[in-house]
Amino acid sequence: MEILGTILTPALTILLVSLLIPMIAASRYKGDLDAARGKCLRYGDTAILMLRICTALFYLLTLVGIVCSVLSIIDPEMMDVTSDDTAGICVTITLCVAGDIFSTFASISFTRRIYYDGQTFTDIRPFNKQKTYSFAEITDIKNTVTGTIGMQPTRQGRLKIYFGEEYVKIPAQMYGITEFISTLRQSRKDIHFD
């Protein structure tokens, strides 16, 4: 029976991964199409969902850490804690709180949206900080967005749009960035960027 489990576990894992990768790629493609149709740049729903799940898990882990710490202070014998374990408990809680802060910040950051037309784009950041930029005011564009081709296509780099000294950074991971770059190229043919 143990040999059967040893053979089946990797086989089922490979099967599951081979089924999930095309689904993720199709989801990315559909997200790009939806963003392009809506003339919008946004992060994927799957990424936002995963961040929210991780955030909830970090909160739960922090709550468990606090409860265990309080119980170990109240009754060290019940929790089988010695004075040497106190430093480890403090480090664990500190790491949990740091994870809470990071995942909360990332979840909030992923709510950013950019809507555009042929003349302007509006950058809507978390907490409804909204600013509209005109394509006519662009002084320079630095494009380091590149894509990798494989079973799971990904993009890396960023698009930096300058308005004099001020600039807007747009990560390559946002859905719809390819269409946005095409719109920028058509609108500002006088500015050369890759």
PDB file of C-alpha atoms in Angstrom:
ATOM      1  CA  MET A   1       0.000   0.000   0.000  1.00  0.00           C
ATOM      2  CA  GLU A   2       2.886   2.336   0.784  1.00  0.00           C
ATOM      3  CA  ILE A   3       4.364   1.759  -2.688  1.00  0.00           C
ATOM      4  CA  LEU A   4       1.003   2.624  -4.267  1.00  0.00           C
ATOM      5  CA  GLY A   5       0.907   5.887  -2.307  1.00  0.00           C
ATOM      6  CA  THR A   6       4.471   6.676  -3.320  1.00  0.00           C
ATOM      7  CA  ILE A   7       3.574   6.242  -6.982  1.00  0.00           C
ATOM      8  CA  LEU A   8       0.139   7.883  -6.900  1.00  0.00           C
ATOM      9  CA  THR A   9       1.122  11.067  -5.031  1.00  0.00           C
ATOM     10  CA  PRO A  10       3.582  12.389  -7.664  1.00  0.00           C
ATOM     11  CA  ALA A  11       1.344  11.180 -10.510  1.00  0.00           C
ATOM     12  CA  LEU A  12      -1.711  12.990  -9.132  1.00  0.00           C
ATOM     13  CA  THR A  13       0.372  16.088  -8.405  1.00  0.00           C
ATOM     14  CA  ILE A  14       1.660  16.179 -11.994  1.00  0.00           C
ATOM     15  CA  LEU A  15      -1.877  15.671 -13.304  1.00  0.00           C
ATOM     16  CA  LEU A  16      -3.262  18.453 -11.117  1.00  0.00           C
ATOM     17  CA  VAL A  17      -0.507  20.898 -12.094  1.00  0.00           C
ATOM     18  CA  SER A  18      -0.907  20.064 -15.793  1.00  0.00           C
ATOM     19  CA  LEU A  19      -4.630  20.839 -15.502  1.00  0.00           C
ATOM     20  CA  LEU A  20      -4.184  24.041 -13.489  1.00  0.00           C
ATOM     21  CA  ILE A  21      -1.527  25.739 -15.637  1.00  0.00           C
ATOM     22  CA  PRO A  22      -3.719  26.034 -18.763  1.00  0.00           C
ATOM     23  CA  MET A  23      -6.596  27.274 -16.597  1.00  0.00           C
ATOM     24  CA  ILE A  24      -4.375  29.981 -15.090  1.00  0.00           C
ATOM     25  CA  ALA A  25      -3.068  30.970 -18.540  1.00  0.00           C
ATOM     26  CA  ALA A  26      -6.640  31.170 -19.898  1.00  0.00           C
ATOM     27  CA  SER A  27      -7.649  33.278 -16.901  1.00  0.00           C
ATOM     28  CA  ARG A  28      -4.746  35.660 -17.568  1.00  0.00           C
ATOM     29  CA  TYR A  29      -5.668  35.905 -21.253  1.00  0.00           C
ATOM     30  CA  LYS A  30      -9.340  36.576 -20.409  1.00  0.00           C
ATOM     31  CA  GLY A  31      -8.314  39.175 -17.812  1.00  0.00           C
ATOM     32  CA  ASP A  32      -6.162  40.963 -20.394  1.00  0.00           C
ATOM     33  CA  LEU A  33      -9.018  40.951 -22.906  1.00  0.00           C
ATOM     34  CA  ASP A  34     -11.535  42.251 -20.365  1.00  0.00           C
ATOM     35  CA  ALA A  35      -9.150  45.015 -19.265  1.00  0.00           C
ATOM     36  CA  ALA A  36      -8.441  46.015 -22.880  1.00  0.00           C
ATOM     37  CA  ARG A  37     -12.162  46.143 -23.726  1.00  0.00           C
ATOM     38  CA  GLY A  38     -12.852  48.304 -20.702  1.00  0.00           C
ATOM     39  CA  LYS A  39      -9.813  50.517 -21.433  1.00  0.00           C
ATOM     40  CA  CYS A  40      -8.564  49.788 -17.961  1.00  0.00           C
ATOM     41  CA  LEU A  41      -5.381  48.588 -16.287  1.00  0.00           C
ATOM     42  CA  ARG A  42      -5.919  46.475 -13.198  1.00  0.00           C
ATOM     43  CA  TYR A  43      -4.552  43.544 -11.258  1.00  0.00           C
ATOM     44  CA  GLY A  44      -6.074  40.110 -11.718  1.00  0.00           C
ATOM     45  CA  ASP A  45      -8.948  38.917  -9.575  1.00  0.00           C
ATOM     46  CA  THR A  46      -7.053  35.699  -8.793  1.00  0.00           C
ATOM     47  CA  ALA A  47      -4.074  37.630  -7.415  1.00  0.00           C
ATOM     48  CA  ILE A  48      -6.340  39.794  -5.271  1.00  0.00           C
ATOM     49  CA  LEU A  49      -8.205  36.722  -3.985  1.00  0.00           C
ATOM     50  CA  MET A  50      -4.943  34.950  -3.108  1.00  0.00           C
ATOM     51  CA  LEU A  51      -3.683  38.035  -1.257  1.00  0.00           C
ATOM     52  CA  ARG A  52      -6.896  38.247   0.731  1.00  0.00           C
ATOM     53  CA  ILE A  53      -6.659  34.563   1.658  1.00  0.00           C
ATOM     54  CA  CYS A  54      -3.022  35.041   2.745  1.00  0.00           C
ATOM     55  CA  THR A  55      -4.016  38.122   4.743  1.00  0.00           C
ATOM     56  CA  ALA A  56      -6.757  36.153   6.531  1.00  0.00           C
ATOM     57  CA  LEU A  57      -4.300  33.334   7.274  1.00  0.00           C
ATOM     58  CA  PHE A  58      -1.744  35.802   8.673  1.00  0.00           C
ATOM     59  CA  TYR A  59      -4.429  37.344  10.907  1.00  0.00           C
ATOM     60  CA  LEU A  60      -5.463  33.896  12.106  1.00  0.00           C
ATOM     61  CA  LEU A  61      -1.835  32.945  12.777  1.00  0.00           C
ATOM     62  CA  THR A  62      -1.324  36.162  14.741  1.00  0.00           C
ATOM     63  CA  LEU A  63      -4.464  35.508  16.785  1.00  0.00           C
ATOM     64  CA  VAL A  64      -3.296  31.966  17.582  1.00  0.00           C
ATOM     65  CA  GLY A  65       0.140  33.313  18.531  1.00  0.00           C
ATOM     66  CA  ILE A  66      -1.358  35.899  20.880  1.00  0.00           C
ATOM     67  CA  VAL A  67      -3.692  33.352  22.502  1.00  0.00           C
ATOM     68  CA  CYS A  68      -0.812  30.897  23.017  1.00  0.00           C
ATOM     69  CA  SER A  69       1.364  33.678  24.439  1.00  0.00           C
ATOM     70  CA  VAL A  70      -1.310  34.764  26.892  1.00  0.00           C
ATOM     71  CA  LEU A  71      -1.917  31.154  27.923  1.00  0.00           C
ATOM     72  CA  SER A  72       1.807  30.568  28.402  1.00  0.00           C
ATOM     73  CA  ILE A  73       2.008  33.633  30.654  1.00  0.00           C
ATOM     74  CA  ILE A  74      -1.065  32.623  32.674  1.00  0.00           C
ATOM     75  CA  ASP A  75      -0.197  28.941  33.036  1.00  0.00           C
ATOM     76  CA  PRO A  76       3.315  28.045  31.807  1.00  0.00           C
ATOM     77  CA  GLU A  77       2.985  24.460  32.994  1.00  0.00           C
ATOM     78  CA  MET A  78      -0.140  23.832  30.920  1.00  0.00           C
ATOM     79  CA  MET A  79       1.583  25.166  27.780  1.00  0.00           C
ATOM     80  CA  ASP A  80       4.870  23.444  28.681  1.00  0.00           C
ATOM     81  CA  VAL A  81       6.773  26.719  28.263  1.00  0.00           C
ATOM     82  CA  THR A  82      10.040  27.640  29.905  1.00  0.00           C
ATOM     83  CA  SER A  83      11.656  31.039  30.235  1.00  0.00           C
ATOM     84  CA  ASP A  84      13.925  30.103  27.291  1.00  0.00           C
ATOM     85  CA  ASP A  85      10.869  29.888  25.004  1.00  0.00           C
ATOM     86  CA  THR A  86       9.844  33.504  25.627  1.00  0.00           C
ATOM     87  CA  ALA A  87      12.236  34.916  23.010  1.00  0.00           C
ATOM     88  CA  GLY A  88      10.912  32.502  20.400  1.00  0.00           C
ATOM     89  CA  ILE A  89       7.335  33.465  21.192  1.00  0.00           C
ATOM     90  CA  CYS A  90       8.166  37.174  20.878  1.00  0.00           C
ATOM     91  CA  VAL A  91       9.925  36.621  17.532  1.00  0.00           C
ATOM     92  CA  THR A  92       7.013  34.561  16.226  1.00  0.00           C
ATOM     93  CA  ILE A  93       4.448  37.206  17.160  1.00  0.00           C
ATOM     94  CA  THR A  94       6.646  39.943  15.659  1.00  0.00           C
ATOM     95  CA  LEU A  95       6.915  37.996  12.388  1.00  0.00           C
ATOM     96  CA  CYS A  96       3.159  37.416  12.368  1.00  0.00           C
ATOM     97  CA  VAL A  97       2.438  41.123  12.842  1.00  0.00           C
ATOM     98  CA  ALA A  98       4.956  41.982  10.093  1.00  0.00           C
ATOM     99  CA  GLY A  99       3.175  39.494   7.811  1.00  0.00           C
ATOM    100  CA  ASP A 100      -0.166  41.114   8.704  1.00  0.00           C
ATOM    101  CA  ILE A 101       1.130  44.567   7.814  1.00  0.00           C
ATOM    102  CA  PHE A 102       2.730  43.420   4.549  1.00  0.00           C
ATOM    103  CA  SER A 103      -0.255  41.414   3.331  1.00  0.00           C
ATOM    104  CA  THR A 104      -2.696  44.203   4.244  1.00  0.00           C
ATOM    105  CA  PHE A 105      -0.561  46.758   2.393  1.00  0.00           C
ATOM    106  CA  ALA A 106      -0.293  44.472  -0.659  1.00  0.00           C
ATOM    107  CA  SER A 107      -4.052  43.809  -0.679  1.00  0.00           C
ATOM    108  CA  ILE A 108      -4.781  47.522  -0.584  1.00  0.00           C
ATOM    109  CA  SER A 109      -2.182  48.289  -3.262  1.00  0.00           C
ATOM    110  CA  PHE A 110      -3.713  45.730  -5.618  1.00  0.00           C
ATOM    111  CA  THR A 111      -6.961  47.732  -5.769  1.00  0.00           C
ATOM    112  CA  ARG A 112      -5.270  50.293  -8.049  1.00  0.00           C
ATOM    113  CA  ARG A 113      -7.000  50.915 -11.400  1.00  0.00           C
ATOM    114  CA  ILE A 114      -6.074  53.073 -14.391  1.00  0.00           C
ATOM    115  CA  TYR A 115      -8.750  54.092 -16.888  1.00  0.00           C
ATOM    116  CA  TYR A 116      -7.758  55.664 -20.199  1.00  0.00           C
ATOM    117  CA  ASP A 117      -8.999  56.950 -23.525  1.00  0.00           C
ATOM    118  CA  GLY A 118      -7.074  58.412 -26.481  1.00  0.00           C
ATOM    119  CA  GLN A 119      -6.309  61.700 -24.697  1.00  0.00           C
ATOM    120  CA  THR A 120      -5.997  61.089 -20.942  1.00  0.00           C
ATOM    121  CA  PHE A 121      -5.616  58.451 -18.284  1.00  0.00           C
ATOM    122  CA  THR A 122      -6.902  58.497 -14.724  1.00  0.00           C
ATOM    123  CA  ASP A 123      -4.871  56.732 -12.044  1.00  0.00           C
ATOM    124  CA  ILE A 124      -7.111  55.610  -9.175  1.00  0.00           C
ATOM    125  CA  ARG A 125      -5.023  54.506  -6.226  1.00  0.00           C
ATOM    126  CA  PRO A 126      -6.135  53.001  -2.925  1.00  0.00           C
ATOM    127  CA  PHE A 127      -8.306  55.191  -0.692  1.00  0.00           C
ATOM    128  CA  ASN A 128      -9.716  56.888  -3.838  1.00  0.00           C
ATOM    129  CA  LYS A 129      -6.658  59.019  -4.537  1.00  0.00           C
ATOM    130  CA  GLN A 130      -7.402  59.908  -8.124  1.00  0.00           C
ATOM    131  CA  LYS A 131      -5.367  61.944 -10.595  1.00  0.00           C
ATOM    132  CA  THR A 132      -5.933  62.524 -14.298  1.00  0.00           C
ATOM    133  CA  TYR A 133      -3.010  62.954 -16.696  1.00  0.00           C
ATOM    134  CA  SER A 134      -3.091  64.198 -20.276  1.00  0.00           C
ATOM    135  CA  PHE A 135      -1.169  62.363 -22.983  1.00  0.00           C
ATOM    136  CA  ALA A 136      -0.217  65.776 -24.430  1.00  0.00           C
ATOM    137  CA  GLU A 137       1.749  66.646 -21.255  1.00  0.00           C
ATOM    138  CA  ILE A 138       3.985  63.543 -21.425  1.00  0.00           C
ATOM    139  CA  THR A 139       7.653  64.485 -21.756  1.00  0.00           C
ATOM    140  CA  ASP A 140       9.233  61.011 -21.844  1.00  0.00           C
ATOM    141  CA  ILE A 141       8.368  57.335 -21.566  1.00  0.00           C
ATOM    142  CA  LYS A 142      10.619  54.538 -20.312  1.00  0.00           C
ATOM    143  CA  ASN A 143       9.298  51.089 -21.143  1.00  0.00           C
ATOM    144  CA  THR A 144      10.980  48.010 -19.669  1.00  0.00           C
ATOM    145  CA  VAL A 145       7.916  45.772 -19.988  1.00  0.00           C
ATOM    146  CA  THR A 146       8.939  42.373 -21.322  1.00  0.00           C
ATOM    147  CA  GLY A 147       7.070  39.137 -21.610  1.00  0.00           C
ATOM    148  CA  THR A 148       8.227  35.581 -21.281  1.00  0.00           C
ATOM    149  CA  ILE A 149       6.661  32.851 -23.323  1.00  0.00           C
ATOM    150  CA  GLY A 150       6.119  29.415 -21.887  1.00  0.00           C
ATOM    151  CA  MET A 151       3.467  27.322 -20.248  1.00  0.00           C
ATOM    152  CA  GLN A 152       2.534  30.292 -18.039  1.00  0.00           C
ATOM    153  CA  PRO A 153       3.179  33.585 -19.860  1.00  0.00           C
ATOM    154  CA  THR A 154       4.313  36.327 -17.508  1.00  0.00           C
ATOM    155  CA  ARG A 155       5.393  39.924 -17.817  1.00  0.00           C
ATOM    156  CA  GLN A 156       8.042  41.787 -15.943  1.00  0.00           C
ATOM    157  CA  GLY A 157       9.384  45.320 -15.852  1.00  0.00           C
ATOM    158  CA  ARG A 158       7.424  48.548 -15.700  1.00  0.00           C
ATOM    159  CA  LEU A 159       6.248  51.494 -17.705  1.00  0.00           C
ATOM    160  CA  LYS A 160       7.405  54.900 -16.479  1.00  0.00           C
ATOM    161  CA  ILE A 161       5.594  57.920 -17.887  1.00  0.00           C
ATOM    162  CA  TYR A 162       7.245  61.290 -17.216  1.00  0.00           C
ATOM    163  CA  PHE A 163       5.509  64.638 -16.906  1.00  0.00           C
ATOM    164  CA  GLY A 164       8.556  66.854 -16.424  1.00  0.00           C
ATOM    165  CA  GLU A 165      10.038  65.871 -13.066  1.00  0.00           C
ATOM    166  CA  GLU A 166       6.930  63.949 -11.999  1.00  0.00           C
ATOM    167  CA  TYR A 167       6.348  60.397 -13.211  1.00  0.00           C
ATOM    168  CA  VAL A 168       3.854  57.560 -12.961  1.00  0.00           C
ATOM    169  CA  LYS A 169       5.056  53.949 -12.621  1.00  0.00           C
ATOM    170  CA  ILE A 170       2.868  51.176 -13.962  1.00  0.00           C
ATOM    171  CA  PRO A 171       3.929  47.576 -13.222  1.00  0.00           C
ATOM    172  CA  ALA A 172       3.935  45.095 -16.097  1.00  0.00           C
ATOM    173  CA  GLN A 173       1.808  42.670 -14.080  1.00  0.00           C
ATOM    174  CA  MET A 174      -1.315  44.821 -14.476  1.00  0.00           C
ATOM    175  CA  TYR A 175      -3.854  43.414 -16.923  1.00  0.00           C
ATOM    176  CA  GLY A 176      -4.333  45.499 -20.064  1.00  0.00           C
ATOM    177  CA  ILE A 177      -0.862  47.056 -20.141  1.00  0.00           C
ATOM    178  CA  THR A 178      -0.148  45.904 -23.712  1.00  0.00           C
ATOM    179  CA  GLU A 179      -3.220  47.700 -25.048  1.00  0.00           C
ATOM    180  CA  PHE A 180      -2.376  50.778 -22.976  1.00  0.00           C
ATOM    181  CA  ILE A 181       1.138  50.881 -24.471  1.00  0.00           C
ATOM    182  CA  SER A 182      -0.398  50.632 -27.972  1.00  0.00           C
ATOM    183  CA  THR A 183      -2.701  53.559 -27.179  1.00  0.00           C
ATOM    184  CA  LEU A 184       0.290  55.565 -25.910  1.00  0.00           C
ATOM    185  CA  ARG A 185       2.241  54.807 -29.102  1.00  0.00           C
ATOM    186  CA  GLN A 186      -0.644  55.978 -31.288  1.00  0.00           C
ATOM    187  CA  SER A 187      -1.265  59.094 -29.237  1.00  0.00           C
ATOM    188  CA  ARG A 188       2.384  60.153 -28.843  1.00  0.00           C
ATOM    189  CA  LYS A 189       4.170  59.139 -32.046  1.00  0.00           C
ATOM    190  CA  ASP A 190       6.727  61.890 -31.426  1.00  0.00           C
ATOM    191  CA  ILE A 191       8.139  60.152 -28.318  1.00  0.00           C
ATOM    192  CA  HIS A 192      10.358  57.128 -28.988  1.00  0.00           C
ATOM    193  CA  PHE A 193      10.126  54.297 -26.504  1.00  0.00           C
ATOM    194  CA  ASP A 194      10.626  50.555 -26.800  1.00  0.00           C
TER     195      ASP A 194
END
